[in-house]
C-alpha cells in the first residue's frame, strides 16, 4: 500500500492527545467488511484509551449478529434515545470506514456533516474518494477495508496488538469482500495477514459457517425462486439481470441481507460478463452490479445509476418504477456494448 507509513504518521499525531471522543461510522446497509473493520478499529482505539462509539445508518444483516462486540454498534435508524446524534455532536475525531463519500451514509450524512469541528478521517478501499476528509487512507488496490485496517494496526501498534476478537471480525471482512478469497486483489500480503489472524486463534471453518450457513428457510426458497423465475439473460447470453418486488420479498419473509450474493450467481454461467440485481425499497430501487474481468461496472453505475463502487462490484439507485428501471438498464447495456465496454 503506497504511502501507508506516511499516512500512519499523520494518524499517529491525530491520535496523540489522550482520551479523545471518537466516532466510527460506516455505510448504509452495512456488510461484513463495514462491521468487521469498524469493530476491529474501535477495539484498537479503545486499547489506546480513547472513548469510541460505532454507528451505522441502518441494521446489518442478521447473519452477522454473532460477531464479537456487534451489540455495541448504535443503529442510527433505531436510536430513539439520541445516543448517536449526541456522540457525533461531541466527537473530536470521526473515522469513516468502507465508503468514499458522506452521501453513502444517507440518513446519517447530515448529522456527520453538522459536526464541522471534528477532524474527519477516511479509511477505505473504494475508487474515487470525495474531498470531504482531512486525512484519507484510501487504498482501492486493497480487497477489503478490513485489510486496510489490519495494515494500519500493524504499522501503528504491531500485530501483537491484534486480539482474537479483532482477528475474527477482520477475517469476516476479508472473507466476505473477496467472495471467500475468490475475487481480485488477492495479494501475498493479504494471505500473510490471514496467517497472522490464524496465529491469533481464529477458527476459519466456524467463521465461514457463521456467515454463509446461517440463512433462514425463506431465504433458501427465495434464492431458488429468484434464479428460476426472475433471472433474465440478454445480449446473447452475456448480460443478466434479476428483480425483486416488495410483494415477492414478503412472500418469502425477506429480511435485510437475504438477497446478498444473488447478483453474483449469474456470473457462475461461463459466458456471463455482467449481472444486475434490482431490489425494490419503499422509496427507490437499489441496484447491485457485478462483472467479470475488464468489464467496468463502476463506470456503468456512475453513468447510468448515479452510483459507483469497484470495477467488478458496484451499485446505485433508481427512482423509476421497476418496469422503467429494467428498460433503462437494457438500453444502457446496449449503449455500453456499442461503445465496446463489453468486449
Ligand atoms: P452491493 O451491490 O454489495 O450493495 O455494493 C457493491 C459495491 O458498490 C460496494 O462496494 C458499494 O460500496 C458500492 N455501492 C453500492 N451502492 C452504491 C451507491 O448507491 N453509490 C455508490 N457510490 N456506491 C455504491
Ligand atoms: Mn468493503
XYZ file of C-alpha atoms and ligand atoms in Angstrom:
368
model
C 0.000 0.000 0.000
C 1.574 3.226 -1.220
C 2.469 5.820 1.384
C 0.819 3.857 4.202
C 3.707 4.636 6.558
C 3.422 8.404 5.918
C -0.320 8.347 6.437
C 0.094 6.333 9.632
C 2.491 9.032 10.912
C -0.248 11.621 10.352
C -2.750 9.314 12.005
C -0.444 8.831 14.985
C -0.312 12.585 15.590
C -4.111 12.853 15.285
C -4.401 10.141 17.944
C -1.706 11.569 20.223
C -3.996 13.565 22.521
C -5.289 11.187 25.217
C -8.878 10.084 25.802
C -10.414 11.607 22.688
C -14.077 11.186 21.873
C -14.112 9.195 18.661
C -16.965 8.134 16.379
C -16.607 5.409 13.753
C -19.245 5.381 11.013
C -19.841 3.024 8.138
C -22.157 2.872 5.129
C -25.884 2.249 4.698
C -26.750 -1.462 4.537
C -23.544 -2.317 6.387
C -21.912 -5.567 5.303
C -19.281 -7.857 6.842
C -16.462 -5.537 5.812
C -18.163 -2.408 7.174
C -18.976 -4.041 10.523
C -15.723 -6.014 10.815
C -13.477 -3.023 10.105
C -15.476 -0.770 12.479
C -15.320 -3.276 15.365
C -11.612 -4.027 14.971
C -10.664 -0.343 14.671
C -12.854 0.516 17.688
C -11.123 -2.128 19.809
C -7.713 -0.836 18.748
C -8.634 2.795 19.580
C -10.121 1.770 22.941
C -6.916 -0.084 23.811
C -5.155 3.298 23.316
C -7.501 4.831 25.893
C -9.931 6.638 23.591
C -13.690 6.662 24.050
C -15.270 5.153 20.913
C -18.835 4.933 19.566
C -19.532 2.872 16.420
C -22.546 3.965 14.387
C -24.204 2.574 11.250
C -27.195 4.167 9.454
C -29.354 1.019 9.492
C -29.210 -2.600 10.660
C -26.590 -5.038 9.422
C -27.780 -8.464 8.133
C -28.860 -10.958 10.819
C -26.152 -13.468 9.857
C -23.593 -11.061 11.353
C -25.395 -10.877 14.733
C -22.870 -13.265 16.322
C -19.842 -11.017 15.688
C -17.995 -10.183 18.926
C -18.847 -6.627 20.044
C -21.606 -6.080 17.483
C -24.217 -5.208 20.138
C -22.269 -2.045 20.925
C -22.863 -0.667 17.436
C -25.523 2.041 17.517
C -28.065 1.707 14.707
C -28.963 5.302 13.838
C -32.385 4.394 12.412
C -33.464 2.742 15.699
C -31.692 5.161 18.020
C -34.645 6.630 19.909
C -32.536 7.881 22.817
C -30.367 10.000 20.501
C -27.117 8.322 21.594
C -25.693 8.514 18.085
C -26.558 12.184 17.494
C -25.037 13.121 20.862
C -21.839 11.100 20.248
C -21.443 12.637 16.785
C -22.023 16.168 18.103
C -19.394 15.705 20.843
C -16.807 13.890 18.704
C -13.246 15.185 18.358
C -12.466 12.716 15.605
C -14.723 10.881 13.131
C -13.481 7.830 11.264
C -15.365 6.958 8.063
C -14.884 3.303 7.176
C -15.647 1.351 3.991
C -17.255 4.133 1.928
C -15.900 7.007 -0.131
C -18.400 9.899 0.220
C -20.631 11.114 3.071
C -23.673 10.771 0.785
C -23.337 6.976 1.177
C -24.369 7.414 4.820
C -27.835 8.502 3.587
C -29.933 9.212 6.756
C -26.732 9.643 8.806
C -24.908 12.037 6.472
C -26.475 15.250 7.804
C -25.532 14.507 11.432
C -21.911 13.879 10.381
C -21.724 16.994 8.171
C -23.166 19.087 11.013
C -20.141 18.489 13.222
C -17.784 20.893 11.461
C -15.162 20.950 14.216
C -14.359 17.215 14.327
C -11.483 16.051 12.159
C -12.703 13.520 9.607
C -10.543 10.579 8.565
C -11.341 8.174 5.725
C -10.250 4.521 5.881
C -11.488 2.813 2.730
C -10.861 0.806 -0.435
C -13.369 2.284 -2.922
C -12.338 4.193 -6.037
C -12.678 7.997 -6.217
C -12.739 9.157 -2.575
C -14.508 12.504 -2.066
C -12.703 15.654 -0.901
C -14.597 15.946 2.384
C -11.957 14.205 4.573
C -8.986 15.785 6.341
C -6.902 12.617 6.109
C -7.520 9.859 3.563
C -6.266 6.325 3.989
C -7.832 5.264 0.702
C -6.487 2.071 -0.899
C -8.576 0.901 -3.887
C -5.963 -1.795 -4.524
C -6.934 -3.413 -1.219
C -9.543 -6.189 -1.398
C -11.311 -5.028 1.774
C -11.377 -2.223 4.328
C -10.583 -4.901 6.921
C -7.258 -5.491 5.190
C -6.603 -1.724 5.242
C -7.405 -1.623 8.983
C -5.173 -4.664 9.567
C -2.298 -2.902 7.763
C -2.855 0.310 9.746
C -2.857 -1.557 13.077
C 0.292 -3.416 12.006
C 2.060 -0.131 11.178
C 0.691 1.772 14.179
C 0.931 -0.774 17.016
C 2.374 -4.021 15.608
C 0.424 -7.240 15.045
C 0.727 -8.238 18.713
C -1.968 -5.636 19.377
C -4.467 -7.803 17.453
C -6.649 -9.758 19.880
C -8.622 -12.883 18.963
C -11.869 -10.916 18.704
C -10.212 -8.326 16.441
C -8.811 -11.160 14.330
C -12.267 -12.728 13.983
C -14.020 -9.572 12.846
C -11.157 -8.644 10.483
C -11.327 -12.094 8.914
C -15.067 -11.709 8.290
C -14.496 -8.556 6.210
C -11.589 -10.078 4.297
C -13.616 -13.221 3.577
C -16.880 -11.543 2.550
C -15.420 -8.750 0.393
C -13.297 -11.225 -1.586
C -16.156 -13.713 -2.080
C -14.309 -16.150 0.182
C -10.928 -15.333 -1.387
C -12.058 -15.740 -4.975
C -12.190 -12.191 -6.406
C -9.465 -9.732 -7.375
C -6.660 -8.070 -5.360
C -5.634 -11.354 -3.677
C -2.067 -10.437 -2.804
C 0.619 -12.331 -0.883
C 0.313 -9.615 1.807
C -3.368 -10.469 2.284
C -2.597 -14.147 2.848
C 0.231 -13.221 5.240
C -2.309 -11.168 7.161
C -4.689 -14.156 7.235
C -1.822 -16.293 8.565
C -1.365 -13.813 11.427
C -5.109 -13.937 12.163
C -4.878 -17.750 12.343
C -1.963 -17.348 14.782
C -4.255 -15.169 16.895
C -6.535 -18.195 17.234
C -9.351 -17.707 14.711
C -11.124 -20.872 13.556
C -11.853 -20.369 9.863
C -14.497 -23.138 9.440
C -16.534 -21.673 12.324
C -16.357 -18.140 10.928
C -17.313 -19.420 7.463
C -20.250 -21.365 8.871
C -21.429 -18.425 10.983
C -21.669 -16.183 7.907
C -22.521 -18.437 4.972
C -24.563 -21.239 6.546
C -26.851 -19.198 8.747
C -29.731 -18.266 6.452
C -33.423 -18.813 7.022
C -35.517 -21.350 5.080
C -37.307 -18.413 3.431
C -34.013 -17.123 2.068
C -33.127 -20.514 0.575
C -36.510 -20.689 -1.181
C -36.322 -17.065 -2.336
C -32.964 -17.845 -3.937
C -34.455 -20.738 -5.903
C -37.388 -18.583 -6.991
C -35.161 -15.655 -7.996
C -32.840 -17.761 -10.141
C -35.540 -19.845 -11.790
C -38.265 -17.264 -12.277
C -36.648 -13.844 -12.191
C -33.200 -14.121 -13.769
C -33.287 -12.816 -17.336
C -30.492 -13.013 -19.869
C -29.828 -10.519 -22.697
C -27.022 -9.596 -25.125
C -26.631 -13.102 -26.496
C -26.319 -14.660 -23.051
C -23.574 -12.340 -21.791
C -25.578 -9.979 -19.565
C -28.088 -10.907 -16.862
C -30.475 -9.104 -14.562
C -32.869 -10.029 -11.794
C -35.502 -8.048 -9.927
C -37.434 -8.493 -6.712
C -40.597 -6.580 -5.837
C -41.636 -5.944 -2.246
C -44.592 -8.353 -2.649
C -42.189 -11.126 -3.713
C -39.904 -10.420 -0.763
C -42.850 -10.547 1.652
C -43.858 -13.939 0.281
C -40.507 -15.362 1.407
C -40.361 -13.486 4.767
C -37.495 -11.367 3.437
C -35.042 -9.956 5.969
C -32.300 -7.488 5.201
C -29.289 -9.319 3.774
C -31.325 -12.194 2.316
C -30.551 -11.162 -1.271
C -26.800 -10.934 -0.630
C -24.957 -12.966 -3.242
C -27.891 -13.313 -5.656
C -26.334 -10.862 -8.117
C -23.108 -12.880 -8.194
C -24.842 -16.105 -9.138
C -25.426 -15.204 -12.808
C -21.641 -14.937 -13.153
C -21.339 -18.681 -12.497
C -22.586 -19.037 -16.092
C -19.489 -19.329 -18.252
C -20.427 -16.751 -20.928
C -21.706 -14.154 -18.489
C -19.871 -10.810 -18.322
C -22.159 -8.613 -16.252
C -25.048 -9.060 -13.862
C -27.536 -6.720 -12.175
C -29.968 -7.031 -9.305
C -32.873 -4.610 -8.774
C -34.280 -4.699 -5.270
C -37.407 -2.653 -4.533
C -37.418 -0.425 -1.468
C -40.190 1.829 -0.307
C -38.791 4.957 -1.948
C -36.449 3.688 -4.667
C -34.878 0.640 -6.268
C -31.456 -0.429 -5.032
C -29.215 -1.508 -7.897
C -26.366 -4.003 -7.483
C -23.933 -4.710 -10.307
C -21.212 -7.327 -10.776
C -18.875 -8.062 -13.667
C -16.020 -10.238 -14.752
C -12.527 -9.189 -15.874
C -12.267 -5.906 -17.759
C -15.956 -5.040 -17.757
C -16.164 -1.922 -15.573
C -19.403 -1.754 -13.581
C -18.071 1.162 -11.509
C -18.205 3.191 -14.738
C -21.629 1.737 -15.609
C -23.021 2.535 -12.134
C -21.709 6.112 -12.246
C -23.004 6.754 -15.719
C -26.436 5.171 -15.590
C -27.428 4.727 -11.932
C -25.841 7.662 -10.104
C -23.689 5.273 -8.074
C -20.215 3.759 -8.017
C -18.088 1.192 -6.190
C -15.352 -1.011 -7.587
C -14.567 -2.163 -11.133
C -16.216 -5.578 -10.673
C -18.757 -4.747 -7.929
C -20.744 -1.547 -7.859
C -24.177 -0.202 -7.033
C -26.547 2.696 -7.341
C -30.194 3.703 -7.150
C -33.152 4.155 -9.454
C -36.149 6.356 -8.707
C -38.161 4.956 -11.650
C -40.694 2.120 -11.465
C -39.329 -1.435 -11.683
C -40.501 -1.736 -15.293
C -38.865 1.568 -16.311
C -35.692 0.732 -14.360
C -35.330 -2.528 -16.262
C -35.967 -0.776 -19.604
C -33.353 1.842 -18.688
C -30.899 -0.963 -17.820
C -31.467 -2.806 -21.108
C -30.986 0.427 -23.122
C -27.893 1.365 -21.090
C -26.348 -2.074 -21.548
C -26.881 -1.735 -25.337
C -25.148 1.654 -25.376
C -22.318 0.324 -23.163
C -21.871 -2.655 -25.524
C -21.891 -0.447 -28.641
C -19.041 1.583 -27.136
C -17.039 -1.630 -26.747
C -17.208 -1.834 -22.943
C -18.494 -5.421 -23.000
C -15.924 -6.838 -25.439
P -23.616 -4.064 -3.185
O -24.105 -4.477 -4.528
O -22.946 -5.192 -2.463
O -24.632 -3.328 -2.384
O -22.486 -2.975 -3.461
C -21.377 -3.269 -4.252
C -20.396 -2.137 -4.210
O -20.967 -0.956 -4.770
C -19.984 -1.762 -2.809
O -18.600 -1.545 -2.834
C -20.717 -0.493 -2.508
O -19.993 0.311 -1.675
C -20.939 0.133 -3.865
N -22.251 0.785 -3.908
C -23.449 0.199 -3.695
N -24.458 1.097 -3.792
C -23.883 2.281 -4.083
C -24.383 3.610 -4.295
O -25.582 3.887 -4.253
N -23.450 4.574 -4.574
C -22.116 4.310 -4.638
N -21.283 5.306 -4.911
N -21.616 3.081 -4.429
C -22.464 2.082 -4.160
Mn -15.654 -3.152 1.613
